[in-house]
């Protein structure tokens, strides 16, 4: 039995493509993996706060020296990290905003990337503390298309950043499903959505 953390990051509701596709994966997965537990976090509709000065002070001082104010400032981060580490697999729906991720998702990442909790530093440099056997599936929704080897690939800061930051934590088994060309007309949109749904079906069978 696996514990799956399912995260949506779009501020949209029923009009969100990334939400619809991540939901399609999760519902199909649960149909064939009935014993698995799914924990859901909706960052698009229930965003977490950005880090502030009190958070930084708490993150870089020993917990046993925290004042009540510092303990409160880091409390949510501790909870989010506990939730993240407890998961065996991750499914994240992410729209592309200005070639990258929504600020709500970046705020979440800043809350869980913490020295001593999800990464450490030693004489050899940085080391992720999250179990490297865990798997991450990221489903994106994009208005354009950024195929590798084309001039447009240089505009894709979304996939490289997400691979880098989760790899930094120790998660290197990362699969992307891109629903792209969504702003390129009805024909391109439908073709891309069909391809994304096919990829989701394959991921359900093989992930």
C-alpha positions as a Markdown table, in Angstrom:
| # | Residue | x | y | z |
|---|---|---|---|---|
| 1 | Unk | 0.0 | 0.0 | 0.0 |
| 2 | Unk | 1.4 | 3.4 | -1.0 |
| 3 | Unk | 0.8 | 6.9 | 0.4 |
| 4 | Unk | 0.3 | 9.3 | -2.5 |
| 5 | Unk | 0.5 | 13.1 | -2.1 |
| 6 | Unk | -1.7 | 14.8 | -4.7 |
| 7 | Unk | -1.2 | 18.5 | -5.2 |
| 8 | Unk | -3.0 | 20.9 | -7.4 |
| 9 | Unk | -1.5 | 24.4 | -8.0 |
| 10 | Unk | -3.9 | 26.1 | -10.4 |
| 11 | Unk | -6.1 | 28.9 | -9.1 |
| 12 | Unk | -8.8 | 27.9 | -11.6 |
| 13 | Unk | -11.6 | 25.5 | -10.7 |
| 14 | Unk | -13.5 | 23.5 | -13.3 |
| 15 | Unk | -11.8 | 25.4 | -16.2 |
| 16 | Unk | -8.3 | 24.1 | -15.0 |
| 17 | Unk | -6.7 | 21.6 | -17.4 |
| 18 | Unk | -4.0 | 20.7 | -15.0 |
| 19 | Unk | -6.6 | 19.9 | -12.3 |
| 20 | Unk | -8.7 | 17.8 | -14.6 |
| 21 | Unk | -5.7 | 15.8 | -15.8 |
| 22 | Unk | -4.3 | 15.2 | -12.3 |
| 23 | Unk | -7.7 | 14.2 | -11.1 |
| 24 | Unk | -8.0 | 11.8 | -14.1 |
| 25 | Unk | -4.8 | 10.1 | -13.1 |
| 26 | Unk | -5.6 | 9.8 | -9.4 |
| 27 | Unk | -9.1 | 8.4 | -10.0 |
| 28 | Unk | -7.8 | 5.9 | -12.5 |
| 29 | Unk | -5.0 | 5.0 | -10.2 |
| 30 | Unk | -7.3 | 4.4 | -7.2 |
| 31 | Unk | -9.5 | 2.1 | -9.4 |
| 32 | Unk | -6.6 | -0.3 | -9.8 |
| 33 | Unk | -4.7 | 0.4 | -6.5 |
| 34 | Unk | -7.6 | 0.3 | -4.0 |
| 35 | Unk | -5.4 | 0.0 | -1.0 |
| 36 | Unk | -3.4 | 3.1 | -1.6 |
| 37 | Unk | -4.0 | 6.3 | 0.5 |
| 38 | Unk | -4.2 | 9.7 | -1.2 |
| 39 | Unk | -3.6 | 12.9 | 0.7 |
| 40 | Unk | -4.8 | 16.0 | -1.2 |
| 41 | Unk | -3.4 | 19.5 | -1.0 |
| 42 | Unk | -4.9 | 22.3 | -3.0 |
| 43 | Unk | -2.4 | 25.1 | -3.3 |
| 44 | Unk | -4.3 | 27.0 | -5.9 |
| 45 | Unk | -7.3 | 27.5 | -3.7 |
| 46 | Unk | -5.6 | 27.3 | -0.3 |
| 47 | Unk | -2.2 | 28.8 | -0.8 |
| 48 | Unk | 0.5 | 28.7 | 1.9 |
| 49 | Unk | 2.3 | 31.9 | 2.9 |
| 50 | Unk | 5.6 | 33.0 | 1.5 |
| 51 | Unk | 8.5 | 32.8 | 3.9 |
| 52 | Unk | 9.2 | 35.8 | 6.0 |
| 53 | Unk | 11.9 | 37.1 | 8.4 |
| 54 | Unk | 10.6 | 35.1 | 11.3 |
| 55 | Unk | 10.5 | 31.9 | 9.2 |
| 56 | Unk | 14.1 | 32.4 | 8.2 |
| 57 | Unk | 15.2 | 33.0 | 11.8 |
| 58 | Unk | 13.4 | 29.9 | 12.9 |
| 59 | Unk | 14.8 | 27.7 | 10.0 |
| 60 | Unk | 18.4 | 28.6 | 10.8 |
| 61 | Unk | 18.3 | 28.3 | 14.6 |
| 62 | Unk | 18.1 | 25.1 | 16.7 |
| 63 | Unk | 14.5 | 24.2 | 17.5 |
| 64 | Unk | 15.3 | 24.1 | 21.3 |
| 65 | Unk | 16.2 | 27.8 | 21.2 |
| 66 | Unk | 13.0 | 28.9 | 19.5 |
| 67 | Unk | 10.8 | 31.5 | 21.2 |
| 68 | Unk | 7.1 | 31.0 | 21.0 |
| 69 | Unk | 7.0 | 33.4 | 18.0 |
| 70 | Unk | 9.7 | 31.5 | 16.1 |
| 71 | Unk | 8.0 | 28.1 | 16.9 |
| 72 | Unk | 4.7 | 29.5 | 15.5 |
| 73 | Unk | 6.5 | 30.9 | 12.4 |
| 74 | Unk | 7.9 | 27.5 | 11.4 |
| 75 | Unk | 5.0 | 25.4 | 12.5 |
| 76 | Unk | 3.3 | 25.2 | 9.1 |
| 77 | Unk | 6.6 | 24.4 | 7.4 |
| 78 | Unk | 7.2 | 21.5 | 9.8 |
| 79 | Unk | 3.7 | 20.2 | 9.0 |
| 80 | Unk | 4.1 | 20.4 | 5.3 |
| 81 | Unk | 7.5 | 18.7 | 5.4 |
| 82 | Unk | 6.1 | 15.9 | 7.6 |
| 83 | Unk | 3.3 | 15.4 | 5.1 |
| 84 | Unk | 5.8 | 15.5 | 2.1 |
| 85 | Unk | 8.2 | 13.0 | 3.7 |
| 86 | Unk | 5.4 | 10.6 | 4.7 |
| 87 | Unk | 4.3 | 10.2 | 1.0 |
| 88 | Unk | 5.8 | 7.4 | -1.1 |
| 89 | Unk | 4.7 | 9.0 | -4.4 |
| 90 | Unk | 3.7 | 12.4 | -5.6 |
| 91 | Unk | 1.2 | 13.6 | -8.3 |
| 92 | Unk | 1.3 | 17.4 | -9.0 |
| 93 | Unk | -0.8 | 19.3 | -11.5 |
| 94 | Unk | 0.9 | 22.5 | -12.6 |
| 95 | Unk | 0.0 | 25.2 | -15.2 |
| 96 | Unk | 2.8 | 27.1 | -16.8 |
| 97 | Unk | 2.8 | 30.8 | -15.9 |
| 98 | Unk | 5.3 | 33.0 | -17.8 |
| 99 | Unk | 7.4 | 30.0 | -18.7 |
| 100 | Unk | 7.6 | 28.7 | -15.1 |
| 101 | Unk | 5.4 | 27.7 | -12.2 |
| 102 | Unk | 2.6 | 29.7 | -10.3 |
| 103 | Unk | 3.9 | 31.7 | -7.3 |
| 104 | Unk | 1.6 | 29.6 | -5.0 |
| 105 | Unk | 3.6 | 26.5 | -5.9 |
| 106 | Unk | 6.9 | 28.4 | -5.4 |
| 107 | Unk | 5.7 | 29.4 | -2.0 |
| 108 | Unk | 5.1 | 25.8 | -1.1 |
| 109 | Unk | 8.5 | 24.7 | -2.4 |
| 110 | Unk | 10.1 | 27.4 | -0.3 |
| 111 | Unk | 8.3 | 26.0 | 2.8 |
| 112 | Unk | 9.5 | 22.4 | 2.3 |
| 113 | Unk | 13.1 | 23.0 | 1.1 |
| 114 | Unk | 14.8 | 23.3 | 4.5 |
| 115 | Unk | 18.3 | 22.6 | 5.6 |
| 116 | Unk | 18.3 | 19.8 | 8.2 |
| 117 | Unk | 14.9 | 18.6 | 7.2 |
| 118 | Unk | 14.8 | 17.9 | 3.4 |
| 119 | Unk | 18.5 | 18.5 | 2.6 |
| 120 | Unk | 21.8 | 18.8 | 4.3 |
| 121 | Unk | 25.3 | 20.2 | 3.6 |
| 122 | Unk | 28.5 | 18.3 | 4.3 |
| 123 | Unk | 32.1 | 18.3 | 3.1 |
| 124 | Unk | 30.9 | 16.9 | -0.2 |
| 125 | Unk | 28.3 | 19.6 | -0.8 |
| 126 | Unk | 24.5 | 19.3 | -0.8 |
| 127 | Unk | 22.7 | 16.1 | -0.1 |
| 128 | Unk | 19.0 | 15.5 | -0.4 |
| 129 | Unk | 17.3 | 13.8 | 2.6 |
| 130 | Unk | 14.2 | 12.6 | 0.9 |
| 131 | Unk | 14.2 | 8.9 | 0.0 |
| 132 | Unk | 15.5 | 8.6 | -3.6 |
| 133 | Unk | 13.2 | 5.6 | -4.3 |
| 134 | Unk | 10.2 | 7.8 | -4.3 |
| 135 | Unk | 8.4 | 8.7 | -7.6 |
| 136 | Unk | 7.1 | 12.0 | -8.8 |
| 137 | Unk | 4.6 | 12.6 | -11.6 |
| 138 | Unk | 4.1 | 16.2 | -12.8 |
| 139 | Unk | 1.3 | 17.0 | -15.2 |
| 140 | Unk | 1.5 | 20.4 | -16.8 |
| 141 | Unk | -0.9 | 22.6 | -18.8 |
| 142 | Unk | 0.8 | 25.0 | -21.2 |
| 143 | Unk | -0.4 | 27.5 | -23.8 |
| 144 | Unk | 2.6 | 26.9 | -26.0 |
| 145 | Unk | 4.9 | 24.1 | -26.9 |
| 146 | Unk | 8.6 | 23.9 | -26.1 |
| 147 | Unk | 10.1 | 20.8 | -27.7 |
| 148 | Unk | 13.7 | 19.9 | -26.9 |
| 149 | Unk | 16.1 | 20.8 | -29.7 |
| 150 | Unk | 13.9 | 23.7 | -30.9 |
| 151 | Unk | 14.5 | 27.5 | -30.3 |
| 152 | Unk | 11.3 | 27.4 | -28.1 |
| 153 | Unk | 12.9 | 25.0 | -25.6 |
| 154 | Unk | 15.0 | 27.9 | -24.2 |
| 155 | Unk | 11.7 | 29.4 | -22.8 |
| 156 | Unk | 10.9 | 26.3 | -20.7 |
| 157 | Unk | 12.0 | 27.2 | -17.2 |
| 158 | Unk | 9.3 | 25.0 | -15.7 |
| 159 | Unk | 10.5 | 21.4 | -16.2 |
| 160 | Unk | 14.2 | 22.2 | -15.7 |
| 161 | Unk | 13.5 | 24.0 | -12.4 |
| 162 | Unk | 11.2 | 21.3 | -11.1 |
| 163 | Unk | 13.6 | 18.5 | -12.0 |
| 164 | Unk | 16.4 | 20.5 | -10.3 |
| 165 | Unk | 14.6 | 21.4 | -7.1 |
| 166 | Unk | 13.1 | 18.0 | -6.4 |
| 167 | Unk | 16.4 | 16.3 | -7.4 |
| 168 | Unk | 18.1 | 18.6 | -4.9 |
| 169 | Unk | 15.8 | 17.0 | -2.3 |
| 170 | Unk | 16.7 | 13.5 | -3.5 |
| 171 | Unk | 13.8 | 12.7 | -5.9 |
| 172 | Unk | 15.2 | 11.9 | -9.3 |
| 173 | Unk | 12.5 | 9.5 | -10.6 |
| 174 | Unk | 10.4 | 12.3 | -12.1 |
| 175 | Unk | 7.9 | 11.8 | -15.0 |
| 176 | Unk | 6.4 | 14.7 | -16.9 |
| 177 | Unk | 3.2 | 14.7 | -18.9 |
| 178 | Unk | 2.8 | 18.0 | -20.8 |
| 179 | Unk | -0.6 | 19.1 | -22.1 |
| 180 | Unk | 0.9 | 21.8 | -24.4 |
| 181 | Unk | -0.2 | 24.0 | -27.3 |
| 182 | Unk | -3.5 | 24.7 | -25.5 |
| 183 | Unk | -3.5 | 28.2 | -26.9 |
| 184 | Unk | -2.7 | 27.2 | -30.4 |
| 185 | Unk | -6.3 | 26.6 | -31.6 |
| 186 | Unk | -8.9 | 24.0 | -31.2 |
| 187 | Unk | -7.3 | 21.3 | -33.4 |
| 188 | Unk | -3.9 | 21.6 | -31.6 |
| 189 | Unk | -5.6 | 21.7 | -28.2 |
| 190 | Unk | -7.6 | 18.6 | -28.7 |
| 191 | Unk | -4.7 | 16.7 | -30.2 |
| 192 | Unk | -2.5 | 17.6 | -27.2 |
| 193 | Unk | -5.2 | 16.7 | -24.6 |
| 194 | Unk | -5.7 | 13.4 | -26.3 |
| 195 | Unk | -2.0 | 12.7 | -26.2 |
| 196 | Unk | -1.9 | 13.7 | -22.5 |
| 197 | Unk | -4.7 | 11.4 | -21.6 |
| 198 | Unk | -3.0 | 8.5 | -23.4 |
| 199 | Unk | 0.1 | 9.3 | -21.5 |
| 200 | Unk | -1.9 | 9.3 | -18.2 |
| 201 | Unk | -3.3 | 5.9 | -19.1 |
| 202 | Unk | 0.2 | 4.5 | -19.7 |
| 203 | Unk | 1.4 | 6.1 | -16.5 |
| 204 | Unk | -1.4 | 4.4 | -14.5 |
| 205 | Unk | -0.4 | 1.1 | -16.0 |
| 206 | Unk | 3.4 | 1.5 | -15.6 |
| 207 | Unk | 4.2 | 4.0 | -12.9 |
